[in-house]
mmCIF file of C-alpha atoms in Angstrom:
data_model
loop_
_atom_site.group_PDB
_atom_site.id
_atom_site.type_symbol
_atom_site.label_atom_id
_atom_site.label_comp_id
_atom_site.label_asym_id
_atom_site.label_seq_id
_atom_site.Cartn_x
_atom_site.Cartn_y
_atom_site.Cartn_z
ATOM 1 C CA MET A 1 129.458 229.255 232.810
ATOM 2 C CA PRO A 2 128.303 225.642 234.014
ATOM 3 C CA ILE A 3 125.363 223.899 232.262
ATOM 4 C CA SER A 4 123.270 223.754 235.517
ATOM 5 C CA ARG A 5 120.093 221.968 236.502
ATOM 6 C CA ARG A 6 119.191 222.781 239.975
ATOM 7 C CA HIS A 7 116.818 221.006 242.238
ATOM 8 C CA ALA A 8 115.226 222.542 245.251
ATOM 9 C CA LEU A 9 113.628 219.373 247.291
ATOM 10 C CA ALA A 10 110.580 220.023 249.196
ATOM 11 C CA SER A 11 110.763 220.483 252.972
ATOM 12 C CA LEU A 12 110.095 217.605 255.234
ATOM 13 C CA VAL A 13 106.613 216.423 255.798
ATOM 14 C CA ALA A 14 105.830 217.452 259.468
ATOM 15 C CA VAL A 15 104.006 215.070 261.732
ATOM 16 C CA THR A 16 102.095 218.102 263.227
ATOM 17 C CA VAL A 17 101.057 221.317 261.994
ATOM 18 C CA LEU A 18 103.157 223.233 264.363
ATOM 19 C CA ALA A 19 106.152 221.200 263.434
ATOM 20 C CA ALA A 20 106.165 221.889 259.765
ATOM 21 C CA PRO A 21 107.582 225.598 259.670
ATOM 22 C CA VAL A 22 110.203 224.545 262.311
ATOM 23 C CA ALA A 23 111.291 221.447 259.913
ATOM 24 C CA ALA A 24 111.241 223.644 256.903
ATOM 25 C CA SER A 25 113.484 226.279 258.223
ATOM 26 C CA ALA A 26 115.897 223.958 260.028
ATOM 27 C CA ALA A 27 116.564 221.798 256.750
ATOM 28 C CA GLU A 28 120.074 222.344 255.356
ATOM 29 C CA THR A 29 120.624 222.400 251.640
ATOM 30 C CA ILE A 30 123.675 220.724 250.294
ATOM 31 C CA ARG A 31 124.978 221.604 246.684
ATOM 32 C CA VAL A 32 126.013 218.639 244.651
ATOM 33 C CA GLY A 33 128.404 219.380 241.936
ATOM 34 C CA LEU A 34 128.520 216.830 239.223
ATOM 35 C CA PRO A 35 131.092 216.732 236.491
ATOM 36 C CA THR A 36 128.932 216.298 233.208
ATOM 37 C CA LYS A 37 125.483 215.290 232.512
ATOM 38 C CA THR A 38 125.684 211.925 230.736
ATOM 39 C CA TYR A 39 127.581 210.213 233.484
ATOM 40 C CA TRP A 40 126.932 207.882 236.294
ATOM 41 C CA PRO A 41 127.436 210.466 239.244
ATOM 42 C CA THR A 42 124.376 212.311 237.640
ATOM 43 C CA THR A 43 122.361 209.049 237.570
ATOM 44 C CA ILE A 44 123.190 208.504 241.353
ATOM 45 C CA ALA A 45 122.333 211.925 242.370
ATOM 46 C CA GLU A 46 119.176 212.080 240.330
ATOM 47 C CA THR A 47 118.039 208.878 241.790
ATOM 48 C CA ALA A 48 118.617 210.222 245.376
ATOM 49 C CA VAL A 49 116.339 213.173 244.436
ATOM 50 C CA ARG A 50 113.468 211.387 242.940
ATOM 51 C CA GLN A 51 113.352 208.686 245.636
ATOM 52 C CA LYS A 52 113.450 211.335 248.231
ATOM 53 C CA LEU A 53 116.468 210.081 249.965
ATOM 54 C CA PHE A 54 117.924 213.510 250.750
ATOM 55 C CA GLU A 55 114.634 214.262 252.151
ATOM 56 C CA LYS A 56 114.436 211.358 254.311
ATOM 57 C CA GLU A 57 117.989 212.348 255.694
ATOM 58 C CA GLY A 58 116.280 215.712 256.627
ATOM 59 C CA ILE A 59 118.315 217.737 254.289
ATOM 60 C CA ASN A 60 117.664 219.423 250.591
ATOM 61 C CA ALA A 61 119.831 218.953 247.874
ATOM 62 C CA GLU A 62 120.510 221.308 244.672
ATOM 63 C CA LEU A 63 122.221 219.576 241.843
ATOM 64 C CA THR A 64 124.517 221.578 239.176
ATOM 65 C CA ILE A 65 126.068 219.890 236.331
ATOM 66 C CA TYR A 66 129.387 221.271 234.955
ATOM 67 C CA ARG A 67 131.444 220.805 231.662
ATOM 68 C CA GLY A 68 134.078 218.519 233.249
ATOM 69 C CA GLY A 69 135.776 217.356 236.513
ATOM 70 C CA ALA A 70 138.189 220.228 236.639
ATOM 71 C CA GLU A 71 135.344 222.787 236.364
ATOM 72 C CA THR A 72 133.625 220.933 239.174
ATOM 73 C CA PHE A 73 136.534 221.006 241.321
ATOM 74 C CA GLU A 74 136.823 224.716 240.732
ATOM 75 C CA ALA A 75 133.269 225.429 241.593
ATOM 76 C CA MET A 76 133.860 223.677 245.078
ATOM 77 C CA ALA A 77 136.977 225.738 245.569
ATOM 78 C CA ALA A 78 135.157 228.663 244.910
ATOM 79 C CA GLY A 79 132.354 227.824 247.337
ATOM 80 C CA ALA A 80 129.618 227.322 244.584
ATOM 81 C CA ALA A 81 129.469 223.238 245.495
ATOM 82 C CA ASP A 82 129.609 221.597 248.782
ATOM 83 C CA ILE A 83 130.196 218.174 247.783
ATOM 84 C CA ILE A 84 131.576 216.768 244.206
ATOM 85 C CA LEU A 85 132.622 213.705 242.388
ATOM 86 C CA ASP A 86 136.064 213.782 240.923
ATOM 87 C CA PRO A 87 139.461 211.926 240.948
ATOM 88 C CA PRO A 88 141.994 212.043 243.710
ATOM 89 C CA SER A 89 144.599 213.707 241.449
ATOM 90 C CA LEU A 90 142.461 217.045 241.528
ATOM 91 C CA VAL A 91 142.402 216.808 245.588
ATOM 92 C CA SER A 92 146.084 216.405 245.570
ATOM 93 C CA ALA A 93 146.969 219.143 243.206
ATOM 94 C CA GLY A 94 144.303 221.298 244.891
ATOM 95 C CA ARG A 95 146.060 221.101 248.296
ATOM 96 C CA LYS A 96 149.439 222.361 246.827
ATOM 97 C CA LYS A 97 147.400 225.483 245.557
ATOM 98 C CA GLY A 98 145.620 225.960 248.799
ATOM 99 C CA VAL A 99 142.425 224.438 248.066
ATOM 100 C CA MET A 100 141.946 221.932 251.195
ATOM 101 C CA SER A 101 139.608 219.295 250.472
ATOM 102 C CA LYS A 102 139.429 215.417 250.891
ATOM 103 C CA ILE A 103 137.675 212.510 249.529
ATOM 104 C CA VAL A 104 135.020 211.395 252.039
ATOM 105 C CA ALA A 105 133.427 208.385 250.053
ATOM 106 C CA ASN A 106 135.034 206.036 247.512
ATOM 107 C CA ALA A 107 132.903 205.745 244.550
ATOM 108 C CA ALA A 108 134.741 203.682 241.843
ATOM 109 C CA MET A 109 137.758 201.566 241.742
ATOM 110 C CA GLY A 110 138.219 201.738 237.993
ATOM 111 C CA SER A 111 137.580 203.564 234.793
ATOM 112 C CA PHE A 112 134.370 201.751 233.852
ATOM 113 C CA GLY A 113 133.065 202.534 230.618
ATOM 114 C CA TRP A 114 135.802 204.979 229.565
ATOM 115 C CA GLN A 115 137.272 204.303 226.116
ATOM 116 C CA LEU A 116 139.547 205.877 223.674
ATOM 117 C CA MET A 117 137.379 205.997 220.420
ATOM 118 C CA VAL A 118 137.918 207.153 216.971
ATOM 119 C CA PRO A 119 135.286 207.546 214.009
ATOM 120 C CA VAL A 120 134.250 204.162 212.671
ATOM 121 C CA LYS A 121 135.862 204.894 209.447
ATOM 122 C CA SER A 122 139.282 206.110 210.808
ATOM 123 C CA PRO A 123 142.119 203.978 210.189
ATOM 124 C CA LEU A 124 143.979 205.105 213.163
ATOM 125 C CA GLU A 125 144.986 202.942 216.058
ATOM 126 C CA VAL A 126 146.403 203.876 219.348
ATOM 127 C CA LYS A 127 150.090 203.681 217.992
ATOM 128 C CA ASP A 128 149.133 206.306 215.285
ATOM 129 C CA LEU A 129 148.183 209.008 217.528
ATOM 130 C CA ASN A 130 151.433 210.898 217.528
ATOM 131 C CA GLY A 131 150.960 214.493 216.378
ATOM 132 C CA LYS A 132 147.043 213.958 216.460
ATOM 133 C CA LYS A 133 144.494 215.742 218.437
ATOM 134 C CA VAL A 134 142.573 213.903 221.362
ATOM 135 C CA ALA A 135 139.421 215.382 222.937
ATOM 136 C CA ILE A 136 139.024 215.529 226.667
ATOM 137 C CA THR A 137 136.437 217.414 228.668
ATOM 138 C CA SER A 138 138.620 219.755 230.592
ATOM 139 C CA ALA A 139 142.444 220.003 231.753
ATOM 140 C CA GLY A 140 142.838 218.120 234.969
ATOM 141 C CA SER A 141 139.755 216.159 234.619
ATOM 142 C CA GLY A 142 139.468 212.319 234.696
ATOM 143 C CA SER A 143 139.613 212.326 230.846
ATOM 144 C CA ASP A 144 142.602 214.401 230.868
ATOM 145 C CA LEU A 145 144.363 212.056 233.084
ATOM 146 C CA LEU A 146 143.522 208.992 231.042
ATOM 147 C CA ALA A 147 144.869 210.740 227.979
ATOM 148 C CA LEU A 148 148.088 211.770 229.702
ATOM 149 C CA TRP A 149 148.385 208.010 230.923
ATOM 150 C CA THR A 150 147.930 206.920 227.253
ATOM 151 C CA ALA A 151 150.563 209.309 226.066
ATOM 152 C CA GLN A 152 153.006 208.049 228.811
ATOM 153 C CA ASP A 153 152.298 204.346 228.693
ATOM 154 C CA LYS A 154 152.257 204.049 224.987
ATOM 155 C CA LYS A 155 155.090 206.601 224.382
ATOM 156 C CA LEU A 156 153.126 209.069 222.280
ATOM 157 C CA GLU A 157 152.904 212.629 221.736
ATOM 158 C CA PHE A 158 149.426 214.270 220.824
ATOM 159 C CA THR A 159 147.482 217.315 221.661
ATOM 160 C CA ARG A 160 144.963 217.448 224.193
ATOM 161 C CA VAL A 161 141.849 219.330 223.310
ATOM 162 C CA PRO A 162 139.354 220.439 225.903
ATOM 163 C CA VAL A 163 135.883 220.395 224.379
ATOM 164 C CA GLY A 164 133.564 220.041 227.582
ATOM 165 C CA GLY A 165 131.471 216.681 228.455
ATOM 166 C CA GLY A 166 128.994 217.791 225.875
ATOM 167 C CA GLY A 167 131.431 218.349 223.265
ATOM 168 C CA LEU A 168 133.220 215.086 222.956
ATOM 169 C CA VAL A 169 130.923 213.165 220.742
ATOM 170 C CA PRO A 170 130.037 216.041 218.190
ATOM 171 C CA ASN A 171 133.800 217.116 217.857
ATOM 172 C CA LEU A 172 134.817 213.386 217.321
ATOM 173 C CA LEU A 173 132.225 212.762 214.766
ATOM 174 C CA ALA A 174 132.690 216.086 213.085
ATOM 175 C CA GLY A 175 136.358 215.386 212.540
ATOM 176 C CA ASN A 176 137.452 218.381 214.596
ATOM 177 C CA VAL A 177 139.620 215.798 216.714
ATOM 178 C CA ASP A 178 141.401 212.483 215.661
ATOM 179 C CA ALA A 179 140.138 210.579 218.792
ATOM 180 C CA ALA A 180 138.351 211.242 221.966
ATOM 181 C CA VAL A 181 138.572 209.948 225.653
ATOM 182 C CA VAL A 182 134.822 208.894 226.153
ATOM 183 C CA TYR A 183 132.960 208.026 229.164
ATOM 184 C CA SER A 184 129.939 205.783 229.452
ATOM 185 C CA PRO A 185 127.117 205.658 228.470
ATOM 186 C CA LEU A 186 128.063 207.845 225.655
ATOM 187 C CA SER A 187 130.926 205.353 224.709
ATOM 188 C CA PHE A 188 128.429 202.542 224.489
ATOM 189 C CA GLN A 189 126.026 204.369 222.420
ATOM 190 C CA ILE A 190 128.374 205.600 219.697
ATOM 191 C CA ALA A 191 129.902 202.144 219.485
ATOM 192 C CA LYS A 192 126.548 200.550 219.214
ATOM 193 C CA SER A 193 125.303 203.020 216.564
ATOM 194 C CA GLY A 194 128.343 202.280 214.373
ATOM 195 C CA GLU A 195 129.518 205.896 214.465
ATOM 196 C CA ALA A 196 132.789 205.276 216.494
ATOM 197 C CA ARG A 197 134.881 202.298 217.564
ATOM 198 C CA THR A 198 137.109 201.695 220.523
ATOM 199 C CA ILE A 199 140.784 201.665 220.173
ATOM 200 C CA LEU A 200 141.650 201.280 224.058
ATOM 201 C CA ASP A 201 139.324 200.141 226.723
ATOM 202 C CA TYR A 202 140.686 201.987 229.961
ATOM 203 C CA ALA A 203 138.631 199.443 232.296
ATOM 204 C CA LYS A 204 140.811 196.932 231.066
ATOM 205 C CA GLU A 205 144.106 198.679 230.397
ATOM 206 C CA VAL A 206 144.418 200.780 233.527
ATOM 207 C CA PRO A 207 145.234 198.693 236.698
ATOM 208 C CA PRO A 208 142.482 198.988 239.263
ATOM 209 C CA ASN A 209 142.599 202.215 241.360
ATOM 210 C CA LEU A 210 140.381 204.675 243.324
ATOM 211 C CA SER A 211 139.303 206.573 240.001
ATOM 212 C CA ALA A 212 136.631 208.723 241.520
ATOM 213 C CA GLY A 213 135.248 209.788 244.854
ATOM 214 C CA TRP A 214 132.871 212.118 246.693
ATOM 215 C CA ILE A 215 134.690 215.296 247.962
ATOM 216 C CA VAL A 216 134.156 218.160 250.383
ATOM 217 C CA LEU A 217 136.348 221.131 251.594
ATOM 218 C CA ASP A 218 137.734 220.586 255.073
ATOM 219 C CA LYS A 219 136.221 223.574 256.273
ATOM 220 C CA TYR A 220 132.869 222.393 255.088
ATOM 221 C CA ALA A 221 133.439 219.037 256.626
ATOM 222 C CA ASP A 222 134.443 220.509 259.937
ATOM 223 C CA ALA A 223 131.579 222.918 259.992
ATOM 224 C CA LYS A 224 128.860 220.591 258.943
ATOM 225 C CA PRO A 225 129.922 217.051 259.583
ATOM 226 C CA GLU A 226 126.234 216.040 260.028
ATOM 227 C CA VAL A 227 125.166 217.310 256.610
ATOM 228 C CA VAL A 228 128.172 215.673 254.846
ATOM 229 C CA GLN A 229 127.150 212.384 256.397
ATOM 230 C CA LYS A 230 123.498 212.675 255.452
ATOM 231 C CA ALA A 231 124.563 213.558 252.078
ATOM 232 C CA VAL A 232 126.810 210.466 251.579
ATOM 233 C CA ASN A 233 123.935 208.313 253.174
ATOM 234 C CA ALA A 234 121.569 209.605 250.557
ATOM 235 C CA LEU A 235 123.987 208.871 247.624
ATOM 236 C CA TYR A 236 124.784 205.344 248.672
ATOM 237 C CA GLY A 237 121.124 204.801 249.533
ATOM 238 C CA ALA A 238 120.615 205.840 245.831
ATOM 239 C CA LEU A 239 123.012 203.266 244.461
ATOM 240 C CA GLN A 240 121.565 200.486 246.551
ATOM 241 C CA PHE A 241 118.069 201.495 245.168
ATOM 242 C CA MET A 242 119.615 201.502 241.507
ATOM 243 C CA ARG A 243 121.101 197.823 242.284
ATOM 244 C CA ALA A 244 117.883 196.592 243.636
ATOM 245 C CA ASN A 245 115.690 197.943 240.794
ATOM 246 C CA ARG A 246 117.267 197.384 237.611
ATOM 247 C CA ASP A 247 114.222 198.077 235.382
ATOM 248 C CA ALA A 248 113.647 201.587 237.147
ATOM 249 C CA THR A 249 117.115 202.390 236.702
ATOM 250 C CA VAL A 250 117.604 201.645 233.165
ATOM 251 C CA LYS A 251 114.534 203.439 232.423
ATOM 252 C CA LEU A 252 115.811 206.487 234.284
ATOM 253 C CA ILE A 253 119.240 206.293 232.513
ATOM 254 C CA ALA A 254 117.382 206.223 229.134
ATOM 255 C CA GLU A 255 115.163 209.247 229.926
ATOM 256 C CA LEU A 256 117.889 211.217 231.471
ATOM 257 C CA TYR A 257 120.178 210.904 228.606
ATOM 258 C CA GLU A 258 117.701 210.426 225.645
ATOM 259 C CA MET A 259 119.169 207.123 224.535
ATOM 260 C CA PRO A 260 117.584 203.652 223.744
ATOM 261 C CA ALA A 261 116.953 201.344 226.704
ATOM 262 C CA GLU A 262 119.407 198.846 225.162
ATOM 263 C CA ILE A 263 122.174 201.301 225.792
ATOM 264 C CA ALA A 264 120.912 202.249 229.110
ATOM 265 C CA ALA A 265 121.060 198.663 230.036
ATOM 266 C CA MET A 266 124.516 198.347 228.963
ATOM 267 C CA GLU A 267 125.434 201.360 231.203
ATOM 268 C CA TYR A 268 123.749 199.754 234.054
ATOM 269 C CA ASP A 269 125.398 196.246 233.685
ATOM 270 C CA ASN A 270 128.882 197.504 232.793
ATOM 271 C CA THR A 271 129.198 200.522 234.962
ATOM 272 C CA ILE A 272 126.364 200.998 237.652
ATOM 273 C CA LEU A 273 127.057 197.238 238.863
ATOM 274 C CA LYS A 274 130.670 197.898 239.264
ATOM 275 C CA LEU A 275 130.567 200.823 241.451
ATOM 276 C CA GLU A 276 131.625 200.872 245.004
ATOM 277 C CA THR A 277 128.526 200.009 247.285
ATOM 278 C CA ASP A 278 130.513 200.560 250.651
ATOM 279 C CA GLY A 279 132.194 204.032 250.124
ATOM 280 C CA ASN A 280 134.254 203.365 253.084
ATOM 281 C CA MET A 281 137.510 205.275 252.942
ATOM 282 C CA GLY A 282 138.800 203.617 256.192
ATOM 283 C CA ALA A 283 138.709 200.037 254.370
ATOM 284 C CA ALA A 284 141.919 198.477 254.320
ATOM 285 C CA ASN A 285 142.487 198.334 250.474
ATOM 286 C CA VAL A 286 141.702 202.246 250.197
ATOM 287 C CA PRO A 287 145.185 203.757 250.901
ATOM 288 C CA ALA A 288 146.962 201.529 248.371
ATOM 289 C CA ALA A 289 144.229 202.267 245.668
ATOM 290 C CA VAL A 290 144.449 205.915 246.306
ATOM 291 C CA GLN A 291 148.293 205.666 245.908
ATOM 292 C CA LEU A 292 147.869 203.905 242.699
ATOM 293 C CA SER A 293 145.512 206.509 241.342
ATOM 294 C CA LEU A 294 148.129 209.139 242.251
ATOM 295 C CA ASP A 295 150.969 207.316 240.778
ATOM 296 C CA LEU A 296 149.104 206.780 237.510
ATOM 297 C CA ALA A 297 148.349 210.460 237.505
ATOM 298 C CA LYS A 298 152.182 211.136 238.228
ATOM 299 C CA LEU A 299 152.920 208.899 235.184
ATOM 300 C CA GLY A 300 150.565 211.054 233.239
ATOM 301 C CA GLY A 301 152.316 214.385 234.212
ATOM 302 C CA LEU A 302 150.788 215.203 237.709
ATOM 303 C CA LYS A 303 153.572 216.742 239.690
ATOM 304 C CA ASP A 304 151.700 217.886 242.813
ATOM 305 C CA ILE A 305 151.591 214.633 244.770
ATOM 306 C CA VAL A 306 150.772 214.799 248.303
ATOM 307 C CA PRO A 307 150.619 211.977 250.895
ATOM 308 C CA VAL A 308 147.446 209.689 250.682
ATOM 309 C CA GLU A 309 146.650 210.523 254.285
ATOM 310 C CA ASP A 310 146.438 214.191 253.453
ATOM 311 C CA ILE A 311 143.624 213.448 250.764
ATOM 312 C CA ILE A 312 141.349 211.044 252.409
ATOM 313 C CA SER A 313 138.942 211.304 255.219
ATOM 314 C CA THR A 314 137.721 208.154 257.353
ATOM 315 C CA LYS A 315 135.158 210.106 259.266
ATOM 316 C CA PHE A 316 132.000 209.583 257.114
ATOM 317 C CA LYS A 317 131.409 205.944 256.331
ATOM 318 C CA PRO A 318 128.064 205.900 254.412
ATOM 319 C CA VAL A 319 125.068 204.287 256.166
ATOM 320 C CA PRO A 320 122.860 203.992 252.937
ATOM 321 C CA THR A 321 119.387 205.697 253.423
ATOM 322 C CA LYS A 322 116.604 203.061 253.234
ATOM 323 C CA PHE A 323 114.302 203.438 250.180
#
């Protein structure tokens, strides 16, 4: 079962008494699926909620946090989520299995903050991982792809152990696994605390590629294009707010993930500021970036590759909601 936190936003404030019930009943609710709690898509979605950006677009939003990217994608496929954040590889693999979805907005062009880590007292380096156990969030997730890429690129054989987003650090520090693919700000937090150290920085090692995007099912995009457009407007409006309000965003990250402001600031500087602010899937550099992402996934073992044009939609260029 997913770890869920649902937000039902208030109905639009009506300009007249008579308009109020009409506005409330007409407002669509979009269900936003997030791959794990302590991760930048959650920060963006929470900001959009708290700044009432979905409301300003005339829609409601309900957030649900899952245990990993694969589980998030499965939720969308099952009709439990309307828009999610995941890598292109899941969209490609999904289409081969009859889950027809597309990336509607580019979110990140790199694996910012993602690190392969070991306990601080471990003598292991990347070359020593043959026959070892490496924690990932879930099979098919972004962490899984990075682990697979590591195995292929470094010519290693190790066991990938799915433990969920919330299980990465506890299992690593408890010695249940030898290494873990850890996302930020958790990677920054356990490095700063001296509990773990980085043996590979994916932001530096993996070539720039479209590593994550906002995704919707084809049938949902066809049935409710205006809701999809309003949702991406709100999400990219949230990112604009975050970039314009460093102190407030650092405070929110620290609050959401119960971590020191110093670590939240590292997340802001090293991850938030590197995210895509435009989101336009029709940009000239996007097809090549998506193809590289699929090529890297193929290198990591993904076999279900479909043409780039089959997994991207250029119909929903975000127009960031004003805050």
